[in-house]
Amino acid sequence: MSSLSTLAKTSDRAFPFAAELMGVLSIAALGVLGFLLFPDDLAFLTRLIGITLLVLSLDLVTGYCGIATLGHAALFGVSAYAVGNACIGGIREPILLLGVGIVAGAITGAISGALITRFRGLPQLVLSIAIGQLVAALANKLSSVTGGSDGLSGITPDPVLGLFRFDMFSRTAFAFSLIVLAVVFVLLLRFVRSPFGLLCRGIRDDDLRAQMIGAVVYPRLVIMYAVSGAVAGVGGALNAMTAGVVGLDSVSFERSAEVLVMLVLGGAGNLWGALFGSVVFQIFEHIVSATNPFHWMTLVGLLLIAIVLFAPRGLSQGVVVLWSKVFRRGGRP
Amino acid sequence: MTDLLALDKVSRAFGGLRVNENISFRLAPGDRVALIGPNGAGKTTLVNVISGGFAPTSGTLHLEGDDITRLNIPARVQRGLVRTFQVTRLFATLTAADNVALAIMQRRGLTRRFFSAATNAPEVRTEWEQLLGTLGIAHLARITVSQLAYGQQRLLELAIGLALNPKVLLLDEPAAGVPHDEAPKILEAIERLPADIAVLMIEHDMDLVFRFAKRVLVLANGRLIFEGTPQAVTADPEVRRAYLGSYADARRPA
């Protein structure tokens, strides 16, 4: 990560918005690539983008603040249900629905963050699982709001900007999601390099040291959790709007665990890592599960073991190391 | 009231173990005070009590006349009570520059900014460049802390302390673990500290104590057994018995 941030810094001086431009171009390129690879399966790519937002959201708390959580799907799911209900209740404007998701996610994030960041280490992890399970149980029981195990269906948002109808081939859904992802990614690139983002990384490195420079740690972590919730909320909102249904899977423990795996795969503490981890994992899973429906989990497991062995700090760091070896730039910045 | 820092009958116990007992002393602006004592005398605990890591079991602390006994760590730092650590505590994955910049931005109240680029704000940048320059580590600015040598990390620890504009600076063995040839740099940095701040330094190395301190406090078994000039401390029979007898052992191997 250090070498990545240094790369970003050197390019910073050459051109002030280099990192942001890089972000937009990369996501556009990924979008085009996805469209070429899976032209008939834009629904899959749209779902992938929703989950990618959840992985980015997880990176904010786990990667940048060092908070271990296995309940992050709760933020995604609550927003998805909130957006679903809002849409059924009459708010059909997609941008407005995104706003509903952001607010719902931020509130859920602030509340769960206020609890989770009170603790450290294993108690923190267990608490995050407990919150995740609580939300999952509520989603199952409150069937008047969530549709229970049948899921919440009948979510039909209006055309985007009144022009682009959500079509059955998911073209609008895909383009809309991709643009939203690009906007969020660029904002986050800026956010993690801000003084606030730097302080969060400092808190992750050494909590007591952060206090000893005069920083009050707890409220910072709660704010970060709320921001993370807002990002997860964007993902949840996109998921609800583009799929038209919200199911129990969106708050499930498996979802929480899977996004953590994607983050570790790509490299925590680095937005690019979160982005690539999520994309690589989901495409791999998509292809392998289609070609070998019985043993695909085994192959996913093997992939993870290979990553941990050969690039323990994630794909993104592995690429950086490989890059510097190939071009003989040396390890030190 | 000219005292910057005042301790009155401060005690700290862990269960039945009284680590600090009835400690009172004053620090005035410009003070250079060394705190010495054998291992286990309670020196680091005392620094923790002053900096807010532990609440005292009894007694009071005042900073510039204000009672700070119940204030938490960040509140004390914001008032200018700053410490460094015996074993370096730095932001290991950040660069040296970011470590110092973070302290500067925190002091200036900039860490509530969510969208400005972190270390490139010109006023912050000039300040960390100057600080690292004074300590002779400007060339290390862009290197990640975990890749720095220990002596360099000690200097950076000092830089962070200074970046907070302390009124009272507590140095917990600033030269501990520093390779012999780098120790003079630390000492030079300490001698160049702003004249108007009060410095309390825990140190084992008596040569360093004699060079630095105008006043010496001796702690033994949790009690303050001596307060006076460095010259007087060597003459005091109680101090000799409690501590200086082991002076030779306490000196760091070269």
XYZ file of C-alpha atoms in Angstrom:
587
model
C 0.000 0.000 0.000
C 2.836 2.335 0.815
C 4.209 2.168 -2.675
C 0.751 2.654 -4.141
C 0.094 5.782 -2.145
C 3.523 7.075 -3.086
C 2.713 6.539 -6.738
C -0.466 8.520 -6.223
C 1.495 11.245 -4.460
C 4.117 11.696 -7.127
C 1.483 11.892 -9.798
C -0.314 14.379 -7.555
C 2.273 17.017 -8.165
C 2.339 16.498 -11.913
C -1.408 16.872 -12.288
C -3.786 17.668 -9.437
C -6.594 15.318 -10.406
C -4.509 12.484 -11.833
C -5.798 9.890 -9.349
C -9.405 10.902 -9.915
C -9.015 10.801 -13.693
C -7.339 7.424 -13.376
C -10.344 6.237 -11.357
C -12.899 7.339 -13.930
C -10.902 5.898 -16.835
C -10.358 2.574 -15.069
C -14.017 2.144 -14.252
C -15.010 3.130 -17.795
C -12.494 0.610 -19.154
C -13.787 -2.096 -16.805
C -17.310 -1.276 -17.914
C -16.456 -1.595 -21.603
C -14.537 -4.812 -20.930
C -17.480 -6.214 -18.982
C -19.878 -5.239 -21.736
C -17.710 -6.998 -24.340
C -17.208 -10.128 -22.210
C -20.784 -10.524 -20.979
C -23.022 -8.702 -23.492
C -25.939 -11.009 -22.689
C -25.516 -10.906 -18.961
C -25.658 -7.263 -18.024
C -27.809 -8.188 -15.038
C -24.812 -10.024 -13.601
C -22.547 -7.009 -14.151
C -25.122 -4.740 -12.546
C -25.269 -6.998 -9.478
C -21.456 -7.044 -9.445
C -21.380 -3.247 -9.269
C -23.758 -3.206 -6.282
C -21.547 -5.674 -4.414
C -18.420 -3.729 -5.417
C -19.846 -0.711 -3.627
C -20.291 -2.887 -0.545
C -16.649 -4.021 -0.785
C -15.502 -0.392 -1.088
C -17.637 0.424 1.921
C -16.067 -2.419 3.900
C -12.613 -1.210 2.903
C -13.317 2.134 4.566
C -13.810 0.563 7.991
C -11.703 -2.584 7.751
C -8.907 -1.417 5.477
C -8.598 2.200 6.534
C -9.612 1.984 10.197
C -8.635 -1.591 11.051
C -12.121 -2.470 12.301
C -12.832 -6.176 11.899
C -16.424 -6.808 10.864
C -18.390 -9.784 9.632
C -21.734 -8.043 9.596
C -21.285 -5.474 6.899
C -24.105 -6.803 4.721
C -26.511 -5.359 7.299
C -25.767 -1.846 6.006
C -26.328 -2.958 2.421
C -29.514 -4.888 3.216
C -31.183 -2.249 5.382
C -30.683 0.317 2.610
C -31.988 -2.076 -0.024
C -35.144 -2.700 2.026
C -35.545 1.014 2.718
C -35.260 1.828 -0.985
C -37.631 -1.007 -1.876
C -40.244 0.252 0.559
C -39.795 3.850 -0.529
C -40.284 2.837 -4.153
C -43.377 0.775 -3.393
C -44.592 3.664 -1.248
C -44.464 6.050 -4.189
C -40.980 7.574 -4.375
C -39.996 6.320 -7.809
C -37.398 8.811 -8.934
C -34.075 6.852 -9.142
C -31.810 9.705 -7.940
C -34.130 10.311 -4.997
C -34.108 6.585 -4.238
C -30.307 6.657 -4.217
C -30.625 9.402 -1.621
C -32.950 7.205 0.446
C -30.366 4.410 0.301
C -27.550 6.748 1.305
C -29.456 8.121 4.289
C -30.632 4.681 5.426
C -27.100 3.311 5.087
C -25.510 6.238 6.892
C -27.938 5.966 9.809
C -27.483 2.195 10.084
C -23.727 2.709 9.810
C -23.670 5.345 12.535
C -25.728 3.194 14.904
C -23.833 -0.063 14.376
C -20.540 1.842 14.275
C -21.315 3.492 17.598
C -21.574 0.000 19.100
C -18.853 -1.838 17.200
C -16.079 0.763 17.505
C -16.469 0.810 21.289
C -14.597 -2.490 21.302
C -11.382 -3.903 19.899
C -10.235 -7.245 18.548
C -12.351 -10.361 19.017
C -15.210 -8.754 20.997
C -15.515 -6.276 18.126
C -15.677 -9.063 15.566
C -18.279 -10.994 17.568
C -20.370 -7.867 18.046
C -20.322 -7.202 14.308
C -21.556 -10.750 13.669
C -24.269 -10.289 16.307
C -25.499 -7.079 14.680
C -25.473 -8.750 11.281
C -27.476 -11.687 12.627
C -29.901 -9.389 14.412
C -30.625 -7.512 11.196
C -30.962 -10.788 9.282
C -33.400 -12.139 11.879
C -35.444 -8.936 11.779
C -35.544 -9.046 7.989
C -36.945 -12.553 8.241
C -39.514 -11.744 10.961
C -40.786 -8.331 9.879
C -42.354 -9.729 6.746
C -44.815 -6.825 6.451
C -41.823 -4.562 5.712
C -39.396 -6.984 4.118
C -41.564 -9.650 2.555
C -39.802 -12.208 4.774
C -38.380 -15.200 2.977
C -40.339 -14.402 -0.191
C -38.473 -11.146 -0.502
C -39.715 -7.660 -1.238
C -40.877 -7.459 -4.829
C -42.640 -5.018 -7.107
C -39.920 -2.373 -7.014
C -40.370 -0.445 -10.256
C -38.551 2.868 -10.299
C -39.253 5.558 -12.891
C -36.918 6.087 -15.861
C -33.557 7.635 -14.959
C -33.792 11.440 -15.393
C -37.204 10.749 -16.894
C -35.510 9.496 -20.080
C -33.970 6.062 -19.639
C -36.411 3.320 -18.740
C -35.084 0.294 -16.799
C -35.267 -2.300 -19.608
C -35.421 -6.086 -19.407
C -31.902 -6.422 -20.816
C -30.528 -4.339 -17.923
C -28.862 -1.873 -20.289
C -30.064 1.165 -18.373
C -29.436 -0.562 -15.055
C -25.854 -1.365 -16.052
C -25.016 2.097 -17.398
C -26.660 3.848 -14.457
C -24.843 1.626 -11.924
C -21.522 2.099 -13.679
C -21.819 5.882 -13.619
C -22.837 5.861 -9.966
C -19.865 3.601 -9.154
C -17.489 5.940 -10.993
C -18.797 8.961 -9.094
C -18.585 7.206 -5.706
C -15.121 5.823 -6.462
C -13.742 9.240 -7.390
C -15.254 10.859 -4.303
C -13.754 8.116 -2.157
C -10.315 8.456 -3.773
C -10.406 12.061 -2.668
C -11.879 11.226 0.737
C -9.257 8.670 1.780
C -6.454 11.120 0.970
C -8.037 13.908 2.992
C -6.723 14.857 6.436
C -9.649 12.936 7.898
C -8.756 9.827 5.895
C -5.126 10.119 6.930
C -6.135 10.366 10.573
C -8.223 7.207 10.220
C -5.186 5.374 8.857
C -3.231 6.748 11.790
C -5.832 5.421 14.227
C -5.616 2.032 12.541
C -1.826 2.005 12.936
C -1.776 3.106 16.571
C -4.816 4.163 18.477
C -2.908 5.489 21.506
C -0.513 7.452 19.327
C -3.493 9.087 17.641
C -4.822 10.146 21.046
C -1.368 11.433 21.902
C -1.477 13.865 19.003
C -4.751 15.146 20.440
C -7.235 13.188 18.333
C -10.461 11.981 19.930
C -10.660 8.545 18.365
C -14.180 7.279 18.968
C -16.250 9.933 17.131
C -13.893 9.710 14.161
C -14.538 6.001 13.840
C -18.294 6.484 14.133
C -18.178 9.136 11.379
C -16.145 6.785 9.198
C -18.678 4.043 9.869
C -21.492 6.372 8.793
C -19.644 7.233 5.574
C -19.088 3.542 4.999
C -22.803 2.979 5.591
C -23.642 5.643 3.023
C -21.463 3.886 0.426
C -22.996 0.502 1.264
C -26.353 2.268 0.991
C -25.606 3.306 -2.581
C -24.882 -0.349 -3.354
C -28.067 -1.496 -1.636
C -30.150 1.122 -3.430
C -28.740 0.155 -6.838
C -29.348 -3.489 -6.038
C -32.982 -2.900 -5.071
C -33.735 -0.643 -8.046
C -32.043 -2.725 -10.719
C -33.098 -6.168 -9.528
C -36.630 -5.121 -8.624
C -36.578 -7.453 -5.617
C -34.772 -7.504 -2.286
C -34.226 -10.905 -0.694
C -32.850 -12.195 2.572
C -29.528 -12.889 0.853
C -28.797 -9.150 0.903
C -28.476 -9.175 4.709
C -27.020 -12.676 5.038
C -23.891 -13.695 6.900
C -22.594 -15.263 3.673
C -22.769 -11.897 1.967
C -20.785 -10.291 4.809
C -18.164 -13.026 4.709
C -17.906 -12.995 0.940
C -17.235 -9.263 0.696
C -14.527 -9.594 3.346
C -12.928 -12.330 1.237
C -13.094 -10.086 -1.839
C -11.468 -7.252 0.080
C -8.627 -9.427 1.354
C -8.219 -10.852 -2.133
C -7.786 -7.394 -3.651
C -5.858 -5.842 -0.775
C -7.397 -4.052 2.203
C -6.534 -0.446 2.946
C -6.555 0.442 -0.709
C -9.580 1.404 -2.801
C -8.053 -0.065 -5.946
C -7.603 -3.327 -4.091
C -11.254 -3.332 -3.081
C -12.314 -2.589 -6.660
C -10.189 -5.269 -8.301
C -10.766 -7.849 -5.575
C -14.487 -7.518 -6.013
C -14.383 -7.631 -9.828
C -11.939 -10.553 -10.034
C -13.693 -12.640 -7.393
C -17.177 -12.206 -8.831
C -16.165 -12.834 -12.434
C -14.170 -15.884 -11.377
C -17.122 -17.126 -9.346
C -19.517 -16.437 -12.234
C -17.455 -18.329 -14.810
C -16.441 -21.217 -12.579
C -19.923 -21.767 -11.162
C -21.335 -21.896 -14.686
C -18.750 -24.355 -16.003
C -18.596 -26.538 -12.920
C -21.695 -26.131 -10.753
C -20.678 -28.881 -8.305
C -17.089 -28.055 -7.436
C -16.866 -24.326 -8.032
C -16.491 -23.482 -4.351
C -13.426 -25.734 -4.250
C -11.858 -23.773 -7.062
C -12.654 -20.480 -5.352
C -10.969 -21.886 -2.239
C -7.878 -22.850 -4.242
C -7.718 -19.376 -5.777
C -7.807 -17.818 -2.321
C -5.072 -20.084 -1.014
C -2.915 -19.186 -4.021
C -3.468 -15.464 -3.412
C -2.624 -15.740 0.275
C 0.549 -17.683 -0.549
C 1.840 -15.549 -3.401
C 0.386 -12.103 -2.714
C -0.428 -12.048 1.001
C -1.286 -8.362 0.930
C -3.742 -8.809 -1.883
C -3.825 -8.670 -5.659
C -3.235 -4.927 -5.883
C -0.017 -5.115 -3.868
C 1.034 -8.198 -5.838
C 0.651 -6.231 -9.058
C 2.699 -3.336 -7.666
C 5.499 -5.678 -6.563
C 5.490 -7.428 -9.907
C 5.508 -4.093 -11.708
C 8.500 -2.790 -9.770
C 10.357 -6.078 -10.321
C 9.746 -6.025 -14.043
C 10.731 -2.400 -14.424
C 13.540 -2.546 -11.855
C 12.265 0.386 -9.923
C 13.332 -1.135 -6.618
C 11.153 -1.571 -3.549
C 11.834 1.766 -1.898
C 9.954 4.804 -3.104
C 0.793 31.621 38.954
C 3.994 30.918 37.078
C 3.847 27.138 37.267
C 3.131 25.436 33.991
C 2.551 22.042 35.507
C 1.852 21.330 39.143
C 1.496 17.916 40.761
C 0.068 17.808 44.262
C 0.290 14.629 46.331
C -0.292 12.448 43.299
C -0.599 8.736 44.025
C -1.310 5.820 41.779
C -1.911 2.272 42.896
C -2.604 -0.901 40.959
C -4.629 -2.975 43.387
C -2.489 -3.059 46.505
C 0.668 -2.064 44.654
C 1.466 1.597 45.208
C 3.486 2.615 42.193
C 3.444 6.366 42.832
C 2.987 7.797 46.315
C 2.408 11.399 47.295
C 4.372 12.945 44.492
C 4.444 16.732 44.321
C 6.542 18.931 42.100
C 6.298 21.943 39.811
C 7.479 22.695 36.316
C 7.983 26.299 35.213
C 8.501 27.607 31.659
C 12.043 26.921 30.518
C 12.575 24.118 33.025
C 14.874 21.259 32.085
C 14.232 18.517 34.579
C 15.464 14.950 34.613
C 13.517 12.210 36.341
C 15.779 9.361 37.390
C 15.443 6.286 39.511
C 16.062 2.550 39.465
C 14.018 0.211 37.279
C 10.538 -0.249 38.678
C 10.637 3.023 40.581
C 7.435 4.160 38.864
C 8.863 6.671 36.393
C 6.881 5.575 33.359
C 3.718 5.234 35.458
C 4.212 8.814 36.586
C 4.520 9.967 32.974
C 1.343 8.021 32.182
C -0.482 9.690 35.065
C 0.667 13.125 33.902
C -0.217 12.504 30.263
C -3.611 11.015 31.065
C -3.047 7.318 30.366
C -3.883 6.481 33.998
C -6.035 8.506 36.342
C -4.292 9.134 39.666
C -5.723 7.237 42.638
C -5.500 10.477 44.589
C -3.961 13.924 44.232
C -4.381 16.640 41.630
C -2.671 17.901 38.484
C -2.807 21.473 37.266
C -1.723 22.814 33.898
C -1.364 26.598 33.802
C -3.553 26.795 36.882
C -6.380 24.656 35.435
C -7.256 21.365 37.055
C -6.556 18.666 34.470
C -6.815 15.674 36.824
C -9.944 14.348 35.118
C -9.154 15.316 31.518
C -8.586 12.568 28.957
C -5.478 12.197 26.826
C -6.545 14.239 23.754
C -7.803 17.117 25.907
C -4.432 17.319 27.663
C -2.548 17.210 24.371
C -4.735 20.004 23.014
C -3.728 22.107 26.046
C -0.054 21.590 25.287
C 0.859 18.631 27.491
C 2.743 16.301 25.169
C 4.729 13.128 25.710
C 6.938 10.802 23.722
C 7.154 7.074 24.303
C 9.969 4.922 25.622
C 9.310 2.406 22.876
C 8.497 4.346 19.715
C 4.840 4.561 18.848
C 4.430 5.879 15.336
C 1.987 5.454 12.488
C 3.907 2.573 10.963
C 2.296 2.419 7.506
C 2.429 6.183 6.907
C 5.443 8.083 5.608
C 7.603 10.130 7.965
C 6.140 13.295 6.446
C 2.566 12.095 6.953
C 3.310 11.224 10.586
C 4.404 14.772 11.325
C 1.815 16.340 9.025
C -0.940 14.489 10.841
C 0.176 15.928 14.168
C 0.333 19.417 12.649
C -3.105 19.084 11.046
C -4.592 17.752 14.248
C -3.171 20.708 16.181
C -4.532 23.160 13.628
C -7.935 21.496 13.600
C -7.670 20.463 9.961
C -8.466 16.778 10.413
C -12.172 17.487 10.078
C -11.551 18.184 6.395
C -12.962 15.446 4.239
C -12.008 16.408 0.719
C -8.842 18.478 0.634
C -5.593 16.702 -0.219
C -3.899 15.809 3.020
C -0.241 16.711 3.195
C 0.001 19.222 0.404
C -1.618 22.193 2.144
C 1.194 24.756 1.869
C 1.153 25.899 5.499
C 1.264 22.313 6.750
C 3.948 21.399 4.276
C 6.327 24.220 5.201
C 5.951 23.273 8.823
C 6.770 19.581 8.495
C 9.596 20.266 6.082
C 11.101 22.656 8.585
C 10.658 20.275 11.518
C 12.182 17.304 9.729
C 14.972 19.594 8.560
C 15.796 20.717 12.086
C 16.102 17.113 13.193
C 18.199 16.231 10.162
C 15.734 13.714 8.710
C 14.259 15.760 5.861
C 15.624 13.262 3.320
C 13.467 10.542 4.904
C 10.185 12.417 4.459
C 8.718 10.108 1.820
C 9.809 6.849 3.419
C 7.318 4.666 5.238
C 8.008 4.561 8.966
C 8.269 0.774 9.165
C 11.279 1.004 6.833
C 13.140 3.529 8.985
C 16.034 2.607 11.266
C 15.260 2.751 14.978
C 17.363 5.841 15.626
C 15.524 7.636 12.832
C 12.227 6.578 14.340
C 13.291 8.068 17.687
C 13.991 11.375 15.954
C 10.618 11.193 14.235
C 8.951 10.541 17.580
C 10.526 13.768 18.802
C 9.417 15.568 15.641
C 5.800 14.572 16.274
C 6.065 15.818 19.843
C 7.407 19.169 18.644
C 4.792 19.416 15.884
C 2.169 19.658 18.621
C 3.689 22.939 19.932
C 4.022 21.619 23.489
C 4.141 23.802 26.562
C 5.196 20.827 28.629
C 7.104 18.026 26.938
C 7.574 14.676 28.669
C 10.368 12.630 27.139
C 10.400 8.978 28.173
C 13.991 7.832 27.615
C 14.409 9.590 24.259
C 17.772 7.935 23.617
C 16.758 4.400 24.632
C 17.682 1.825 22.030
C 19.366 4.367 19.780
C 22.649 3.163 18.274
C 25.632 4.838 19.905
C 26.630 6.890 16.871
C 23.126 8.295 16.466
C 22.635 9.250 20.116
C 24.337 12.668 19.762
C 21.714 13.669 17.184
C 18.965 13.029 19.722
C 20.844 15.021 22.336
C 21.401 17.919 19.946
C 17.711 17.906 19.098
C 16.831 18.005 22.795
C 19.245 20.861 23.435
C 17.655 22.850 20.642
C 14.120 22.520 22.034
C 12.310 25.870 22.296
C 13.627 27.687 25.373
C 10.230 28.628 26.803
C 8.785 25.110 27.104
C 9.176 22.940 30.168
C 10.824 19.581 29.554
C 10.716 16.602 31.874
C 12.959 13.780 30.745
C 13.198 10.263 32.102
C 16.726 9.090 31.498
C 19.080 6.392 32.741
C 22.191 7.721 31.115
C 23.747 9.959 33.773
C 26.037 11.689 31.258
C 22.947 12.795 29.358
C 21.237 13.841 32.602
C 24.180 16.010 33.625
C 24.336 17.614 30.221
C 20.667 18.315 29.955
C 19.148 18.920 33.352
C 19.149 22.010 35.524
C 17.179 20.082 38.109
C 16.911 16.399 38.966
C 14.056 14.461 40.522
C 14.846 11.049 41.956
C 12.116 8.468 42.263
C 12.610 5.300 44.313
C 9.899 2.810 45.288
C 7.261 5.195 44.040
C 8.347 8.126 46.201
C 10.156 11.280 45.303
C 13.265 11.028 47.469
C 15.234 13.943 46.103
C 14.811 17.174 44.198
C 17.801 19.412 43.486
C 20.651 20.299 41.174
C 22.591 17.608 39.321
C 25.627 18.468 41.421
C 23.740 17.959 44.658
C 22.194 14.690 43.542
C 25.484 12.811 43.465
C 26.304 14.012 46.979
C 23.043 12.885 48.530
C 23.554 9.707 50.562
C 20.005 8.432 50.152
C 20.148 8.792 46.380
C 23.504 7.052 46.287
C 22.087 4.148 48.209
C 18.843 3.918 46.231
C 20.111 4.502 42.760
C 23.557 5.722 41.946
C 25.130 2.628 43.434
C 23.875 0.911 40.324
C 24.956 3.804 38.080
C 27.508 1.628 36.308
C 24.889 -1.054 35.540
C 22.411 1.472 34.327
C 24.727 2.813 31.671
C 23.863 1.570 28.278
C 26.360 -0.777 26.671
C 28.300 1.055 23.979
